[in-house]
Amino acid sequence: MDRRPVGDTDMLLCGTCGMGRVPEMGTGPDFWLAEGETELDKDYWTTARSGMFAKALAHLQGSGPKGRLVDLGGGVGHFAELALGRGWDAYSVDISEAARKAAAERLGEDRSLSVDEVRRFTGQCDVVTLWCVIAHVLDPLELVHQAVSLLKPGGRLLVTTPNFIFQGSLARLLARLDKPYDLVCRDHILHFTPGAVERLLSQAGLSSWSFEYLGVTDNCFFSRRFARVLVPLKRVWNYTGSLVARIGLPPVCAELQVVAVKQPSGPGRSPELPAGS
């Protein structure tokens, strides 16, 4: 990987798939307690994401039956709660004890699980979701392997992560305008391009996936004062980006939203992600 600046952020970039990594950055303290317990109650996890969560559930229901759904990295349980209310056998899994306790208040103790507890569902899940989780870990391949191992043959994996093609271009543009854009936000260790996501899914044994449009958050962290203008523009941009992907071009949307299917017998593993990826 080559070390180069992206806007005002020094990064390691993969010459093959374009993925970026923040050098020397590892996993930090408990995300949910990083700013005190206030993070557990932020409306971003309820109001801001509810529309996108609902659209994702509608898409998943339209392409297969409702069944067991596990949200890996499910945080405080909002997505699993919405899925449970819509007839799914839904569970939330998180490494944070604080998040699991908050999720248990919404879902019940038996539906808010640790990583060890969810292993009892190996090969039994219809859907596993990873909402913006792969950017936060040092070994995304291990995480996706775990997600795939939970799925039945024909089960679906939903993965979302910011699109580094969009985020990197925005960072470079704002740097030229002397308006720094922090790519080290929200402890994102890795920054995925569409090609990097496809390599990751392939290495995890998946052979069928599609980039989708599942909506955007109804909030704007870049400038909340202009949310009424910027959020609709982002919806149009992301929808257009998903259409671009359907004709074989790289998605240019701000967030990558991918649904992959576990085949009865997966292909052989392709070359590993480059060192440091």
mmCIF file of C-alpha atoms in Angstrom:
data_model
loop_
_atom_site.group_PDB
_atom_site.id
_atom_site.type_symbol
_atom_site.label_atom_id
_atom_site.label_comp_id
_atom_site.label_asym_id
_atom_site.label_seq_id
_atom_site.Cartn_x
_atom_site.Cartn_y
_atom_site.Cartn_z
ATOM 1 C CA MET A 1 0.000 0.000 0.000
ATOM 2 C CA ASP A 2 1.248 3.497 -0.846
ATOM 3 C CA ARG A 3 1.205 6.285 1.718
ATOM 4 C CA ARG A 4 -0.378 9.443 0.275
ATOM 5 C CA PRO A 5 -2.475 12.381 1.477
ATOM 6 C CA VAL A 6 -6.193 12.365 0.714
ATOM 7 C CA GLY A 7 -7.263 15.924 1.284
ATOM 8 C CA ASP A 8 -5.845 16.746 4.702
ATOM 9 C CA THR A 9 -5.627 13.113 5.862
ATOM 10 C CA ASP A 10 -2.486 10.987 5.511
ATOM 11 C CA MET A 11 -3.572 7.514 4.341
ATOM 12 C CA LEU A 12 -2.374 4.159 3.040
ATOM 13 C CA LEU A 13 -3.932 3.403 -0.371
ATOM 14 C CA CYS A 14 -4.182 0.036 -2.121
ATOM 15 C CA GLY A 15 -2.976 0.266 -5.711
ATOM 16 C CA THR A 16 -5.238 -2.634 -6.750
ATOM 17 C CA CYS A 17 -8.683 -1.828 -5.343
ATOM 18 C CA GLY A 18 -8.218 1.762 -4.125
ATOM 19 C CA MET A 19 -9.146 1.030 -0.516
ATOM 20 C CA GLY A 20 -7.764 3.451 2.074
ATOM 21 C CA ARG A 21 -6.541 2.837 5.603
ATOM 22 C CA VAL A 22 -5.662 5.322 8.306
ATOM 23 C CA PRO A 23 -2.055 4.465 9.318
ATOM 24 C CA GLU A 24 -1.300 3.339 12.849
ATOM 25 C CA MET A 25 -4.999 3.518 13.750
ATOM 26 C CA GLY A 26 -6.414 0.605 15.703
ATOM 27 C CA THR A 27 -9.716 -0.124 17.329
ATOM 28 C CA GLY A 28 -10.425 2.418 20.036
ATOM 29 C CA PRO A 29 -12.437 2.305 23.248
ATOM 30 C CA ASP A 30 -16.103 1.321 23.366
ATOM 31 C CA PHE A 31 -17.752 3.365 20.582
ATOM 32 C CA TRP A 32 -20.969 3.731 22.554
ATOM 33 C CA LEU A 33 -19.192 5.213 25.569
ATOM 34 C CA ALA A 34 -16.622 7.329 23.712
ATOM 35 C CA GLU A 35 -18.623 10.501 24.360
ATOM 36 C CA GLY A 36 -20.190 9.307 27.585
ATOM 37 C CA GLU A 37 -23.516 7.529 27.727
ATOM 38 C CA THR A 38 -25.137 10.274 25.618
ATOM 39 C CA GLU A 39 -24.178 8.283 22.491
ATOM 40 C CA LEU A 40 -26.611 5.561 23.541
ATOM 41 C CA ASP A 41 -29.549 7.964 23.224
ATOM 42 C CA LYS A 42 -28.725 10.017 20.123
ATOM 43 C CA ASP A 43 -31.649 10.448 17.726
ATOM 44 C CA TYR A 44 -29.402 9.421 14.825
ATOM 45 C CA TRP A 45 -30.023 5.795 15.766
ATOM 46 C CA THR A 46 -33.813 6.229 15.744
ATOM 47 C CA THR A 47 -35.351 9.039 13.687
ATOM 48 C CA ALA A 48 -32.445 9.634 11.300
ATOM 49 C CA ARG A 49 -32.020 6.035 10.176
ATOM 50 C CA SER A 50 -35.587 4.725 10.452
ATOM 51 C CA GLY A 51 -36.486 5.433 6.813
ATOM 52 C CA MET A 52 -33.411 3.644 5.499
ATOM 53 C CA PHE A 53 -33.957 0.716 7.874
ATOM 54 C CA ALA A 54 -37.584 0.375 6.739
ATOM 55 C CA LYS A 55 -36.603 0.434 3.069
ATOM 56 C CA ALA A 56 -33.954 -2.229 3.675
ATOM 57 C CA LEU A 57 -36.505 -4.504 5.344
ATOM 58 C CA ALA A 58 -38.927 -4.003 2.453
ATOM 59 C CA HIS A 59 -36.173 -4.905 -0.011
ATOM 60 C CA LEU A 60 -35.169 -8.015 1.950
ATOM 61 C CA GLN A 61 -38.774 -9.141 2.282
ATOM 62 C CA GLY A 62 -39.306 -8.636 -1.436
ATOM 63 C CA SER A 63 -36.407 -10.929 -2.359
ATOM 64 C CA GLY A 64 -37.086 -13.741 0.100
ATOM 65 C CA PRO A 65 -39.257 -14.869 3.016
ATOM 66 C CA LYS A 66 -39.131 -13.347 6.475
ATOM 67 C CA GLY A 67 -37.188 -15.507 8.882
ATOM 68 C CA ARG A 68 -34.281 -15.273 11.298
ATOM 69 C CA LEU A 69 -32.393 -11.989 11.015
ATOM 70 C CA VAL A 70 -29.181 -11.175 12.898
ATOM 71 C CA ASP A 71 -27.819 -7.634 12.981
ATOM 72 C CA LEU A 72 -24.064 -7.933 13.622
ATOM 73 C CA GLY A 73 -22.690 -4.771 15.184
ATOM 74 C CA GLY A 74 -26.320 -3.950 15.962
ATOM 75 C CA GLY A 75 -25.474 -1.386 18.614
ATOM 76 C CA VAL A 76 -28.440 -0.404 20.755
ATOM 77 C CA GLY A 77 -30.850 -2.570 18.774
ATOM 78 C CA HIS A 78 -32.900 -0.134 16.693
ATOM 79 C CA PHE A 79 -32.735 -2.077 13.431
ATOM 80 C CA ALA A 80 -33.493 -5.398 15.136
ATOM 81 C CA GLU A 81 -36.371 -3.728 17.000
ATOM 82 C CA LEU A 82 -37.887 -2.486 13.739
ATOM 83 C CA ALA A 83 -37.410 -5.915 12.116
ATOM 84 C CA LEU A 84 -38.987 -7.673 15.107
ATOM 85 C CA GLY A 85 -42.009 -5.376 14.868
ATOM 86 C CA ARG A 86 -42.398 -6.303 11.186
ATOM 87 C CA GLY A 87 -42.509 -10.021 11.772
ATOM 88 C CA TRP A 88 -38.851 -11.068 11.577
ATOM 89 C CA ASP A 89 -37.238 -13.354 14.150
ATOM 90 C CA ALA A 90 -34.669 -10.619 14.843
ATOM 91 C CA TYR A 91 -31.571 -10.448 17.065
ATOM 92 C CA SER A 92 -28.934 -7.789 17.716
ATOM 93 C CA VAL A 93 -25.264 -8.621 18.364
ATOM 94 C CA ASP A 94 -22.585 -6.237 19.594
ATOM 95 C CA ILE A 95 -19.191 -6.389 21.298
ATOM 96 C CA SER A 96 -20.149 -3.444 23.542
ATOM 97 C CA GLU A 97 -21.692 -4.491 26.833
ATOM 98 C CA ALA A 98 -23.299 -1.040 27.187
ATOM 99 C CA ALA A 99 -24.921 -1.331 23.750
ATOM 100 C CA ARG A 100 -26.132 -4.869 24.442
ATOM 101 C CA LYS A 101 -27.819 -3.730 27.652
ATOM 102 C CA ALA A 102 -29.549 -0.901 25.790
ATOM 103 C CA ALA A 103 -30.629 -3.330 23.054
ATOM 104 C CA ALA A 104 -31.952 -5.781 25.656
ATOM 105 C CA GLU A 105 -34.292 -3.077 26.950
ATOM 106 C CA ARG A 106 -35.834 -2.882 23.485
ATOM 107 C CA LEU A 107 -35.708 -6.514 22.407
ATOM 108 C CA GLY A 108 -35.530 -8.599 25.574
ATOM 109 C CA GLU A 109 -32.493 -10.303 27.081
ATOM 110 C CA ASP A 110 -32.780 -13.336 24.789
ATOM 111 C CA ARG A 111 -32.512 -11.207 21.624
ATOM 112 C CA SER A 112 -29.507 -9.038 22.547
ATOM 113 C CA LEU A 113 -26.512 -11.334 22.115
ATOM 114 C CA SER A 114 -22.752 -11.389 22.471
ATOM 115 C CA VAL A 115 -20.488 -12.648 19.677
ATOM 116 C CA ASP A 116 -20.091 -15.995 21.448
ATOM 117 C CA GLU A 117 -23.836 -16.406 21.998
ATOM 118 C CA VAL A 118 -24.763 -15.858 18.340
ATOM 119 C CA ARG A 119 -22.641 -18.828 17.226
ATOM 120 C CA ARG A 120 -25.532 -21.118 18.140
ATOM 121 C CA PHE A 121 -27.253 -19.808 14.980
ATOM 122 C CA THR A 122 -24.481 -21.001 12.643
ATOM 123 C CA GLY A 123 -26.046 -21.995 9.317
ATOM 124 C CA GLN A 124 -29.564 -21.085 10.513
ATOM 125 C CA CYS A 125 -30.061 -17.438 9.496
ATOM 126 C CA ASP A 126 -32.007 -16.069 6.544
ATOM 127 C CA VAL A 127 -30.483 -12.583 6.769
ATOM 128 C CA VAL A 128 -27.386 -11.109 8.428
ATOM 129 C CA THR A 129 -26.780 -7.353 8.345
ATOM 130 C CA LEU A 130 -23.611 -5.288 8.818
ATOM 131 C CA TRP A 131 -24.667 -1.645 9.022
ATOM 132 C CA CYS A 132 -21.458 0.395 8.636
ATOM 133 C CA VAL A 133 -19.388 -2.131 10.600
ATOM 134 C CA ILE A 134 -16.633 -3.240 8.195
ATOM 135 C CA ALA A 135 -15.018 0.228 8.305
ATOM 136 C CA HIS A 136 -14.514 -0.069 12.071
ATOM 137 C CA VAL A 137 -12.517 -3.304 12.301
ATOM 138 C CA LEU A 138 -8.922 -4.308 11.635
ATOM 139 C CA ASP A 139 -9.886 -7.603 9.962
ATOM 140 C CA PRO A 140 -13.045 -7.168 7.866
ATOM 141 C CA LEU A 141 -12.555 -10.553 6.189
ATOM 142 C CA GLU A 142 -12.831 -12.369 9.515
ATOM 143 C CA LEU A 143 -15.995 -10.398 10.284
ATOM 144 C CA VAL A 144 -17.630 -11.192 6.927
ATOM 145 C CA HIS A 145 -16.630 -14.863 7.245
ATOM 146 C CA GLN A 146 -18.444 -14.882 10.595
ATOM 147 C CA ALA A 147 -21.514 -13.283 9.019
ATOM 148 C CA VAL A 148 -21.555 -15.774 6.134
ATOM 149 C CA SER A 149 -21.151 -18.720 8.520
ATOM 150 C CA LEU A 150 -24.439 -17.751 10.184
ATOM 151 C CA LEU A 151 -26.366 -17.861 6.901
ATOM 152 C CA LYS A 152 -28.299 -20.749 5.429
ATOM 153 C CA PRO A 153 -27.562 -21.569 1.776
ATOM 154 C CA GLY A 154 -29.526 -18.920 -0.108
ATOM 155 C CA GLY A 155 -29.386 -16.591 2.877
ATOM 156 C CA ARG A 156 -28.663 -12.911 2.304
ATOM 157 C CA LEU A 157 -25.962 -10.642 3.676
ATOM 158 C CA LEU A 158 -26.535 -6.887 3.719
ATOM 159 C CA VAL A 159 -23.404 -4.721 4.021
ATOM 160 C CA THR A 160 -23.202 -0.933 4.078
ATOM 161 C CA THR A 161 -20.147 1.320 4.320
ATOM 162 C CA PRO A 162 -19.157 4.814 3.141
ATOM 163 C CA ASN A 163 -17.928 4.939 -0.461
ATOM 164 C CA PHE A 164 -14.279 6.036 -0.532
ATOM 165 C CA ILE A 165 -14.602 7.134 -4.167
ATOM 166 C CA PHE A 166 -17.104 9.755 -2.991
ATOM 167 C CA GLN A 167 -15.552 10.515 0.407
ATOM 168 C CA GLY A 168 -11.999 10.796 -0.962
ATOM 169 C CA SER A 169 -13.078 13.070 -3.814
ATOM 170 C CA LEU A 170 -14.995 15.267 -1.374
ATOM 171 C CA ALA A 171 -11.970 15.471 0.944
ATOM 172 C CA ARG A 172 -9.690 16.509 -1.914
ATOM 173 C CA LEU A 173 -12.157 19.147 -3.142
ATOM 174 C CA LEU A 174 -12.676 20.664 0.315
ATOM 175 C CA ALA A 175 -8.923 20.728 0.939
ATOM 176 C CA ARG A 176 -8.530 22.886 -2.173
ATOM 177 C CA LEU A 177 -11.225 25.185 -0.785
ATOM 178 C CA ASP A 178 -9.361 25.342 2.556
ATOM 179 C CA LYS A 179 -12.223 23.543 4.325
ATOM 180 C CA PRO A 180 -10.699 20.404 5.906
ATOM 181 C CA TYR A 181 -12.795 17.233 5.847
ATOM 182 C CA ASP A 182 -11.846 14.704 8.516
ATOM 183 C CA LEU A 183 -11.600 11.159 7.131
ATOM 184 C CA VAL A 184 -10.693 9.849 10.586
ATOM 185 C CA CYS A 185 -14.229 10.476 11.807
ATOM 186 C CA ARG A 186 -16.198 7.941 13.805
ATOM 187 C CA ASP A 187 -13.135 5.686 14.191
ATOM 188 C CA HIS A 188 -13.270 4.528 10.568
ATOM 189 C CA ILE A 189 -10.069 2.531 10.168
ATOM 190 C CA LEU A 190 -10.787 1.373 6.619
ATOM 191 C CA HIS A 191 -12.313 3.246 3.688
ATOM 192 C CA PHE A 192 -13.821 0.964 1.042
ATOM 193 C CA THR A 193 -14.201 1.489 -2.678
ATOM 194 C CA PRO A 194 -16.735 -0.627 -4.617
ATOM 195 C CA GLY A 195 -13.860 -2.795 -5.851
ATOM 196 C CA ALA A 196 -12.625 -3.371 -2.300
ATOM 197 C CA VAL A 197 -16.113 -4.429 -1.167
ATOM 198 C CA GLU A 198 -16.382 -6.864 -4.081
ATOM 199 C CA ARG A 199 -12.981 -8.398 -3.272
ATOM 200 C CA LEU A 200 -14.002 -8.775 0.360
ATOM 201 C CA LEU A 201 -17.258 -10.550 -0.531
ATOM 202 C CA SER A 202 -15.479 -12.812 -3.005
ATOM 203 C CA GLN A 203 -12.823 -13.786 -0.459
ATOM 204 C CA ALA A 204 -15.588 -14.660 2.012
ATOM 205 C CA GLY A 205 -16.943 -17.226 -0.456
ATOM 206 C CA LEU A 206 -19.822 -15.199 -1.905
ATOM 207 C CA SER A 207 -20.385 -15.208 -5.646
ATOM 208 C CA SER A 208 -23.598 -13.258 -6.131
ATOM 209 C CA TRP A 209 -24.182 -9.657 -5.007
ATOM 210 C CA SER A 210 -25.680 -6.382 -6.152
ATOM 211 C CA PHE A 211 -25.275 -2.728 -5.194
ATOM 212 C CA GLU A 212 -28.622 -1.364 -4.037
ATOM 213 C CA TYR A 213 -30.239 1.918 -3.083
ATOM 214 C CA LEU A 214 -31.717 1.632 0.412
ATOM 215 C CA GLY A 215 -32.077 5.349 1.081
ATOM 216 C CA VAL A 216 -29.983 7.733 3.166
ATOM 217 C CA THR A 217 -30.193 9.020 6.707
ATOM 218 C CA ASP A 218 -32.666 11.837 7.230
ATOM 219 C CA ASN A 219 -30.035 13.956 8.893
ATOM 220 C CA CYS A 220 -27.013 15.907 7.713
ATOM 221 C CA PHE A 221 -23.866 15.926 9.815
ATOM 222 C CA PHE A 222 -21.872 17.948 7.310
ATOM 223 C CA SER A 223 -24.098 20.993 7.853
ATOM 224 C CA ARG A 224 -27.343 20.470 9.724
ATOM 225 C CA ARG A 225 -28.477 23.997 8.880
ATOM 226 C CA PHE A 226 -28.757 22.973 5.237
ATOM 227 C CA ALA A 227 -30.229 19.512 5.861
ATOM 228 C CA ARG A 228 -33.500 20.321 4.051
ATOM 229 C CA VAL A 229 -31.523 20.971 0.886
ATOM 230 C CA LEU A 230 -28.578 18.609 1.202
ATOM 231 C CA VAL A 231 -30.437 15.448 2.262
ATOM 232 C CA PRO A 232 -32.789 15.426 -0.784
ATOM 233 C CA LEU A 233 -29.784 16.107 -3.024
ATOM 234 C CA LYS A 234 -27.949 13.195 -1.425
ATOM 235 C CA ARG A 235 -30.968 10.938 -2.032
ATOM 236 C CA VAL A 236 -30.924 11.816 -5.730
ATOM 237 C CA TRP A 237 -27.145 11.347 -5.923
ATOM 238 C CA ASN A 238 -27.239 7.951 -4.211
ATOM 239 C CA TYR A 239 -30.158 6.736 -6.310
ATOM 240 C CA THR A 240 -28.344 7.813 -9.472
ATOM 241 C CA GLY A 241 -25.187 6.093 -8.236
ATOM 242 C CA SER A 242 -27.072 2.838 -7.765
ATOM 243 C CA LEU A 243 -28.426 3.057 -11.325
ATOM 244 C CA VAL A 244 -24.888 3.618 -12.598
ATOM 245 C CA ALA A 245 -23.807 0.434 -10.816
ATOM 246 C CA ARG A 246 -26.533 -1.554 -12.568
ATOM 247 C CA ILE A 247 -24.965 -0.867 -15.962
ATOM 248 C CA GLY A 248 -21.563 -2.056 -14.782
ATOM 249 C CA LEU A 249 -19.873 1.225 -13.825
ATOM 250 C CA PRO A 250 -18.402 1.903 -10.335
ATOM 251 C CA PRO A 251 -21.052 3.287 -7.964
ATOM 252 C CA VAL A 252 -20.473 6.975 -7.216
ATOM 253 C CA CYS A 253 -23.015 7.169 -4.376
ATOM 254 C CA ALA A 254 -21.940 8.412 -0.948
ATOM 255 C CA GLU A 255 -22.610 5.071 0.724
ATOM 256 C CA LEU A 256 -22.185 1.544 -0.621
ATOM 257 C CA GLN A 257 -25.174 -0.679 0.096
ATOM 258 C CA VAL A 258 -24.717 -4.273 -1.043
ATOM 259 C CA VAL A 259 -26.873 -7.387 -0.782
ATOM 260 C CA ALA A 260 -25.056 -10.701 -1.326
ATOM 261 C CA VAL A 261 -26.427 -14.239 -1.476
ATOM 262 C CA LYS A 262 -24.786 -17.317 0.031
ATOM 263 C CA GLN A 263 -24.706 -20.035 -2.610
ATOM 264 C CA PRO A 264 -25.129 -23.760 -1.762
ATOM 265 C CA SER A 265 -21.432 -24.237 -2.586
ATOM 266 C CA GLY A 266 -19.233 -21.160 -2.842
ATOM 267 C CA PRO A 267 -16.329 -20.613 -5.231
ATOM 268 C CA GLY A 268 -12.680 -21.044 -4.295
ATOM 269 C CA ARG A 269 -11.141 -18.177 -2.385
ATOM 270 C CA SER A 270 -9.560 -15.409 -4.403
ATOM 271 C CA PRO A 271 -6.286 -13.673 -3.427
ATOM 272 C CA GLU A 272 -6.327 -12.076 0.004
ATOM 273 C CA LEU A 273 -6.722 -8.366 0.574
ATOM 274 C CA PRO A 274 -3.341 -6.624 0.537
ATOM 275 C CA ALA A 275 -1.357 -6.388 3.754
ATOM 276 C CA GLY A 276 -2.729 -3.649 5.959
ATOM 277 C CA SER A 277 -6.193 -3.929 4.395
#
